[in-house]
Tab-separated table of C-alpha atoms and ligand atoms in Angstrom:
chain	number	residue	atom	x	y	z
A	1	UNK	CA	-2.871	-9.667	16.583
A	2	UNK	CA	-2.148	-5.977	16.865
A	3	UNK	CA	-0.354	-4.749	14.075
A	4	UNK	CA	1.933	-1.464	14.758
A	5	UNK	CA	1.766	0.231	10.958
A	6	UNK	CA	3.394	3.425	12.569
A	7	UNK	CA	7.019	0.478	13.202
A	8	UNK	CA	6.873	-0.445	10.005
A	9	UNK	CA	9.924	0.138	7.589
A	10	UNK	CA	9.535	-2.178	4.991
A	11	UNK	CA	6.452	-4.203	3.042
A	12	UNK	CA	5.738	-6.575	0.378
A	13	UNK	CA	3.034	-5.985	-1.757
A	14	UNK	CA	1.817	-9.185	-3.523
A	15	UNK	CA	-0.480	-9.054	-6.520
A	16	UNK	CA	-3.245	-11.869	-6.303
A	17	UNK	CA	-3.343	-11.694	-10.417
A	18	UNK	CA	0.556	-12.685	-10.646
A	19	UNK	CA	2.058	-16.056	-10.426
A	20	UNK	CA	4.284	-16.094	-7.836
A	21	UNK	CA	5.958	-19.739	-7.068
A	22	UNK	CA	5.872	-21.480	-3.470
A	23	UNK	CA	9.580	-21.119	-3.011
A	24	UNK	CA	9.608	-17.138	-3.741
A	25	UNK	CA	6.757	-16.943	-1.649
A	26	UNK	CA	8.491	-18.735	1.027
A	27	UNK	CA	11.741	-16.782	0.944
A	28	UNK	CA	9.199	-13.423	0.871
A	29	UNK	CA	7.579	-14.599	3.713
A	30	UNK	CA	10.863	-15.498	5.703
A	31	UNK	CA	12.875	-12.237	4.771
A	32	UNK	CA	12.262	-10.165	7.861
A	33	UNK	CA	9.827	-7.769	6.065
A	34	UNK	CA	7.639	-5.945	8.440
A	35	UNK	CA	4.503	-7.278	6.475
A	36	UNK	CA	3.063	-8.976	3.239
A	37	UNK	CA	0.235	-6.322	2.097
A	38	UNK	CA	-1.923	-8.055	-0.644
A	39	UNK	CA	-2.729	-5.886	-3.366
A	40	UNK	CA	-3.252	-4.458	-6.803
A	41	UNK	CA	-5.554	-2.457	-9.152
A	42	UNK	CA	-6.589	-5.025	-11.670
A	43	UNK	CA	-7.742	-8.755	-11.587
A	44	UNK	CA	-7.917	-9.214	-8.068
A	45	UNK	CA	-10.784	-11.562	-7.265
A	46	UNK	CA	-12.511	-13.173	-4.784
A	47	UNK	CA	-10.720	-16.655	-5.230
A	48	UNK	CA	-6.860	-15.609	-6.080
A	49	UNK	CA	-7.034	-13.192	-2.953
A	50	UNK	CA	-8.180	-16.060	-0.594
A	51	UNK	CA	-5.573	-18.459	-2.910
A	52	UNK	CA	-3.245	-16.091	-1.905
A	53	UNK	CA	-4.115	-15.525	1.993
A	54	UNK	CA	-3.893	-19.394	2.575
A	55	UNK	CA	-0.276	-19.939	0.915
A	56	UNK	CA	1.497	-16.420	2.998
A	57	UNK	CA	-0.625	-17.958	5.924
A	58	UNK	CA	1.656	-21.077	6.203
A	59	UNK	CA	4.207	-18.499	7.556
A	60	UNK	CA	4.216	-15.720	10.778
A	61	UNK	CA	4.703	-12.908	9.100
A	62	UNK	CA	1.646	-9.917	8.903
A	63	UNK	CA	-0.507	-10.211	6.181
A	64	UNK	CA	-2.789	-7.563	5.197
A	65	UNK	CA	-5.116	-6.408	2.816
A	66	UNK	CA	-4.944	-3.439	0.391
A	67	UNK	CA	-8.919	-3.167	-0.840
A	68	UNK	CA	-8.983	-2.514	-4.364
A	69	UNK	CA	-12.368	-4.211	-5.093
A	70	UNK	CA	-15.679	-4.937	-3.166
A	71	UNK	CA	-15.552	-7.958	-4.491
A	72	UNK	CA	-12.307	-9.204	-3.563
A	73	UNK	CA	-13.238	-8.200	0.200
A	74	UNK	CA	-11.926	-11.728	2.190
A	75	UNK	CA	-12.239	-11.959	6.074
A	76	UNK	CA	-9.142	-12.991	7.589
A	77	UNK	CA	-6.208	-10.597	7.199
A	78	UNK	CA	-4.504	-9.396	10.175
A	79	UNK	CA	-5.690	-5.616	9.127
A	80	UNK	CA	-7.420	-4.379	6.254
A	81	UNK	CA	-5.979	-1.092	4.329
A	82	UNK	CA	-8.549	1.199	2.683
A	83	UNK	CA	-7.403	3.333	0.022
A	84	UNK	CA	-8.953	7.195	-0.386
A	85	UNK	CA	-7.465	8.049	-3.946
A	86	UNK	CA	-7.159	12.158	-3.080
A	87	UNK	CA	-6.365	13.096	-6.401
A	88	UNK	CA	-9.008	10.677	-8.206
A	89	UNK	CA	-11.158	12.385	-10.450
A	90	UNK	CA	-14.209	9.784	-10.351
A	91	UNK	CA	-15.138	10.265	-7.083
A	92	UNK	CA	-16.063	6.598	-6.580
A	93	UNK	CA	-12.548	6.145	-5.825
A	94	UNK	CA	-12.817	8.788	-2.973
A	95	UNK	CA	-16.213	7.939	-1.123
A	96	UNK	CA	-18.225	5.672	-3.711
A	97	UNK	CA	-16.604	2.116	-3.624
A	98	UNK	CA	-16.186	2.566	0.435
A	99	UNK	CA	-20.017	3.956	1.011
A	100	UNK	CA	-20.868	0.417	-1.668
A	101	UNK	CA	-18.850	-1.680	0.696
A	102	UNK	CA	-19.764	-0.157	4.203
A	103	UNK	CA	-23.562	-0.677	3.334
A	104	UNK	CA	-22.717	-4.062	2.858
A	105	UNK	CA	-20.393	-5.266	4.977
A	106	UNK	CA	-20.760	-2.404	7.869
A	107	UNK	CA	-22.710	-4.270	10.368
A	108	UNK	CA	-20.501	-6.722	10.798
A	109	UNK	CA	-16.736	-4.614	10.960
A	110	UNK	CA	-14.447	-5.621	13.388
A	111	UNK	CA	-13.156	-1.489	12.678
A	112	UNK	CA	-10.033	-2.152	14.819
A	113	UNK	CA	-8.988	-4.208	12.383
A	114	UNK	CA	-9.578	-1.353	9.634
A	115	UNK	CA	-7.242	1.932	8.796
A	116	UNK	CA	-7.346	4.219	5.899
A	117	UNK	CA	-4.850	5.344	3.496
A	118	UNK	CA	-4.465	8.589	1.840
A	119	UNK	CA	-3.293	7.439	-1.657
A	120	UNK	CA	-1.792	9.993	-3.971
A	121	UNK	CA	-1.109	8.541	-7.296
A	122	UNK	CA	2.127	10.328	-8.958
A	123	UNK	CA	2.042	8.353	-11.840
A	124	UNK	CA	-0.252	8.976	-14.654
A	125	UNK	CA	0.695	6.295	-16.574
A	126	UNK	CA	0.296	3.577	-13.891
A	127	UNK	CA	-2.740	1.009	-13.828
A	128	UNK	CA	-4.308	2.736	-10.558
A	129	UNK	CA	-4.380	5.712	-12.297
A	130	UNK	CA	-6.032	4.611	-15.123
A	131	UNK	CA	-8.742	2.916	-12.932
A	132	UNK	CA	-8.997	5.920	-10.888
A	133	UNK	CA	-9.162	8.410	-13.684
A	134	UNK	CA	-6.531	10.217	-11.619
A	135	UNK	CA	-4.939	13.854	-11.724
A	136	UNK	CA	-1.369	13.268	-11.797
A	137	UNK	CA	0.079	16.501	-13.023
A	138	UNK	CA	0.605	17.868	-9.587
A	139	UNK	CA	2.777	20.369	-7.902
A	140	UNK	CA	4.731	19.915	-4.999
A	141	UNK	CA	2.314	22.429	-3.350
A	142	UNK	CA	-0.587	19.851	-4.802
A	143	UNK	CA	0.663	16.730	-2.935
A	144	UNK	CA	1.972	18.820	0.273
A	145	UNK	CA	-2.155	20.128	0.584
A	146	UNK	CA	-3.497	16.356	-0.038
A	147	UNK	CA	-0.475	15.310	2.336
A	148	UNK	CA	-2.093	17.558	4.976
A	149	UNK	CA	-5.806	16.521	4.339
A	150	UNK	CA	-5.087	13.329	4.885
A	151	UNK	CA	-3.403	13.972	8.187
A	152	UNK	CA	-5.936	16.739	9.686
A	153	UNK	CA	-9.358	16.731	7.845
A	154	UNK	CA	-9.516	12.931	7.202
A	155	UNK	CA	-6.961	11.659	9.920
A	156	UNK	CA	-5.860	8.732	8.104
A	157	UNK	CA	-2.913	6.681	10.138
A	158	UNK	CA	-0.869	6.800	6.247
A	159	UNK	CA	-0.467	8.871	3.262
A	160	UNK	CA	0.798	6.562	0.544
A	161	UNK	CA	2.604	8.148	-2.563
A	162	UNK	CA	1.887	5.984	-4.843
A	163	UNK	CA	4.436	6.123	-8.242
A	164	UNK	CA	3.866	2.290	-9.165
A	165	UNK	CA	6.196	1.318	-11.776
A	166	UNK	CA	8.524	4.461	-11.779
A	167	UNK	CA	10.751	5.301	-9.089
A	168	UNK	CA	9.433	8.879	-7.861
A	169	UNK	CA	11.267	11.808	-6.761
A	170	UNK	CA	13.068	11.549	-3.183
A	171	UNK	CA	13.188	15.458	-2.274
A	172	UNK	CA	9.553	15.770	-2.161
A	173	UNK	CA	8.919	12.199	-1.047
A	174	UNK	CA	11.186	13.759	2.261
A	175	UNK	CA	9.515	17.099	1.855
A	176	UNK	CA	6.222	15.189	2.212
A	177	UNK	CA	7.185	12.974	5.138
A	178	UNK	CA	8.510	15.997	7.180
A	179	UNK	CA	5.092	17.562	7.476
A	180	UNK	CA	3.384	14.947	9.210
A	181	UNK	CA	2.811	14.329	12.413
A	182	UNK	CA	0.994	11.407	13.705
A	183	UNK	CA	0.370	9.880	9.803
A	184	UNK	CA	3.338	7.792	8.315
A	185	UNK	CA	4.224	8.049	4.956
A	186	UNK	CA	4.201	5.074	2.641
A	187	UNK	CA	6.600	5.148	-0.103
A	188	UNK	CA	5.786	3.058	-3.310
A	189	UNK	CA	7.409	2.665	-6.375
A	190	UNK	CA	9.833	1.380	-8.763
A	191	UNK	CA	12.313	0.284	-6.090
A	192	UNK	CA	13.939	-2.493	-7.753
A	193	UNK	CA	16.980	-3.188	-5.230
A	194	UNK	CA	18.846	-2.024	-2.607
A	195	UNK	CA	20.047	0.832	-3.793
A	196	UNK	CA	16.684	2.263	-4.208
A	197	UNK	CA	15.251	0.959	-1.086
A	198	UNK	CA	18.404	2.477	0.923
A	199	UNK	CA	17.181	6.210	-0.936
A	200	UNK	CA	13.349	5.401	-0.202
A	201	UNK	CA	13.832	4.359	3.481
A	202	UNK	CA	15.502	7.670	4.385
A	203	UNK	CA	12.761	9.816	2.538
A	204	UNK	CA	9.783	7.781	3.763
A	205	UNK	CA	8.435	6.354	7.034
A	206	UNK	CA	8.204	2.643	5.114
A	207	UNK	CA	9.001	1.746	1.896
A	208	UNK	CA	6.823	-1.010	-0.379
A	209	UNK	CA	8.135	-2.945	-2.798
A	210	UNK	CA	5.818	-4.765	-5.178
A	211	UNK	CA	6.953	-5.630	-9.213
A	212	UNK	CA	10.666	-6.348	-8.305
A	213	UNK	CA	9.328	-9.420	-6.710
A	214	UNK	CA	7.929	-10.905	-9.808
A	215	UNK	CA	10.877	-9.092	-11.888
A	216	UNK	CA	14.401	-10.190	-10.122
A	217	UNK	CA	13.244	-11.815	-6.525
A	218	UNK	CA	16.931	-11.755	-5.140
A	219	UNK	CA	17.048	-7.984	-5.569
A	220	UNK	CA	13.974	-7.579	-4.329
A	221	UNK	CA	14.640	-9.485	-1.223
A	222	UNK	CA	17.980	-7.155	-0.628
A	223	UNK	CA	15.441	-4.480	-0.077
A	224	UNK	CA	14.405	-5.490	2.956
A	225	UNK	CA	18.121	-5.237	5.169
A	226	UNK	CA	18.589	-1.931	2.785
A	227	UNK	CA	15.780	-0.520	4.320
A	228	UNK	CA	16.879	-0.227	7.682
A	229	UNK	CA	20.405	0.858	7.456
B	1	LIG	C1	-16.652	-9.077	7.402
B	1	LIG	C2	-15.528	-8.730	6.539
B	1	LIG	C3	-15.471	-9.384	5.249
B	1	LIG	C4	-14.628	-7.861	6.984
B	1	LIG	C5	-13.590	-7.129	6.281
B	1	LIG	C6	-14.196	-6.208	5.281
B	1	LIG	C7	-13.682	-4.843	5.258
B	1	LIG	C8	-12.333	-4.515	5.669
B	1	LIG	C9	-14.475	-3.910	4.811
B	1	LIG	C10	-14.044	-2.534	4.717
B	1	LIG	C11	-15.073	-1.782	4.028
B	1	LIG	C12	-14.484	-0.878	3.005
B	1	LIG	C13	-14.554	0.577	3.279
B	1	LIG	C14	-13.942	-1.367	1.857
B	1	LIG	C15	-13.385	-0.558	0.747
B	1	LIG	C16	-13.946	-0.991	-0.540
B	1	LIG	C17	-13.250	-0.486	-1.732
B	1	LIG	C18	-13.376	-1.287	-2.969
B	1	LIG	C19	-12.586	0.665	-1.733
B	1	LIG	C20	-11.924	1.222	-2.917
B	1	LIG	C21	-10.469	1.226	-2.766
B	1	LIG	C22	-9.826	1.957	-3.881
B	1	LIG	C23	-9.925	3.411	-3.910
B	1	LIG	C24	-9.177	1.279	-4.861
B	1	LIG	C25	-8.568	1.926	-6.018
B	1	LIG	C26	-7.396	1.221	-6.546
B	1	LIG	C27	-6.251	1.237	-5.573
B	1	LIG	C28	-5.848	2.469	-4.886
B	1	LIG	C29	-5.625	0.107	-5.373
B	1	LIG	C30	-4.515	-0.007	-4.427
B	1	LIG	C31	-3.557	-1.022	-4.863
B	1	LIG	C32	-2.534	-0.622	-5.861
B	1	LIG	C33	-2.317	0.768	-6.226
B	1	LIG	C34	-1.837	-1.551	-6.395
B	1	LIG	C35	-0.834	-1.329	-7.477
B	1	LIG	O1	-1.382	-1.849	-8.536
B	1	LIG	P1	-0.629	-2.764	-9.571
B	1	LIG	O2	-1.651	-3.623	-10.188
B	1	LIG	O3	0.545	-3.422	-8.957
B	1	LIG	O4	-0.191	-1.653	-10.569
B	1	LIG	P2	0.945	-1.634	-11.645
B	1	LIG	O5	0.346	-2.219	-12.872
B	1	LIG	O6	1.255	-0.166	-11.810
B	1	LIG	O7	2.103	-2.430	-11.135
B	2	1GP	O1	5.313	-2.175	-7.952
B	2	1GP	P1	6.201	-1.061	-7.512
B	2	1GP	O2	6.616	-0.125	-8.571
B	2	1GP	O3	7.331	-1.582	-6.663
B	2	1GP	O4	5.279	-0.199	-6.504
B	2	1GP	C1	4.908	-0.734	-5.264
B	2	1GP	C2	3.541	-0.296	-4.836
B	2	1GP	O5	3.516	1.035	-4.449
B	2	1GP	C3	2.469	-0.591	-5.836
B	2	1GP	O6	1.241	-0.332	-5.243
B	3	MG	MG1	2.227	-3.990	-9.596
């Protein structure tokens, strides 16, 4: 399957470490969402991440994964999403984790099957940034510079601005979006319903929603027809 990241308006993400139930993972699955990424920054394991791939494989819609831990690496995904945290200050989240896994798993990388992401995490107070010891306190000059790394000295196919759990600002978000070229710009955070999604979807290339799933499921499904109005 060839998977088309740059037509993408809309995603899942779907933590391996939550309970989600068969029927919300069935109306997920069936919602018309561009793709189900699979994903999060604690707890993910080998065993809940293949759990996971088996159940959303019982439908047609994408399924990727979003790499968090070497690990939790599972063969099988339709595409495989590699975060670069720019902004991390441990730079095992930059090069270190990737090098670990590339030594190990290199050899054998179907790499069309394998993009990168430029993550820039927004929000200190989030799990990834915890994990990623990352410098949040940035200007708008700060994210449009990793913004433009991650297009031209990296040329990774996203950027994703990452504000897990708060819903980030939507000038810069559009600020951000409207100096790339080729790159897309992922939108993430703390869109909880439609309203939201409506905002996100005109500042960003695609917008991902994750908690609202596991929070209010009905609101979270109204996100996906939101974001292509
Ligand atoms: C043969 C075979 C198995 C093939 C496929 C293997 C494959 C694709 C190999 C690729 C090799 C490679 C380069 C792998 C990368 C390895 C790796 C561990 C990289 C590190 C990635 C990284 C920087 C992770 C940091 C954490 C991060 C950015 C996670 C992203 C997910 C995220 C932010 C989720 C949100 O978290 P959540 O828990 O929901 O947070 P809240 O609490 O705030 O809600
Ligand atoms: O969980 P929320 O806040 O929706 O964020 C989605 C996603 O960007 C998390 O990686
Ligand atoms: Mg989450």
């Amino acid at each position: 399957m060839h998977l088309r990241l740059d037509q993408w308006k809309h995603a899942f993400k779907l933590d391996p470490d939550r309970e989600l139930s068969d029927e919300a993972l069935e109306k997920i699955c069936l919602s018309g969402t561009d793709a189900v990424i699979v994903g999060g920054s604690t707890g993910v394991t080998f065993d809940n991440t293949v759990d996971l791939l088996a159940r959303i494989r019982r439908y047609e819609v994408p399924c990727v994964l979003e790499v968090s831990s070497r690990e939790a690496i599972v063969p099988g995904f339709d595409l495989f999403l590699i975060p670069i945290v720019l902004n991390a200050k441990n730079a095992d989240w930059i090069v270190g984790q990737q090098h670990g896994a590339i030594k190990e798993y290199g050899s054998m990388l179907d790499w069309k099957h394998v993009r990168t992401e430029g993550y820039i995490i927004m929000n200190g107070n989030s799990a990834v940034a915890q994990v990623t010891e990352a410098d949040a306190q940035l200007s708008l000059r700060d994210v449009e510079a990793y913004a433009r790394m991650a297009e031209h000295l990296f040329r990774c196919p996203v950027v994703y601005l990452e504000y897990s759990g708060m819903f980030g600002d939507m000038e810069w978000v559009r600020r951000i979006r409207g100096l790339l070229s080729e790159t897309r710009l992922f939108y993430g955070g703390g869109i909880d319903g439609p309203d939201k999604a409506r905002e996100a979807a005109q500042a960003a290339h695609t917008i991902v929603v994750g908690n609202a799933v596991y929070s209010d499921l009905e609101q979270a499904l109204a996100t996906v027809c939101a974001a292509r109005e």
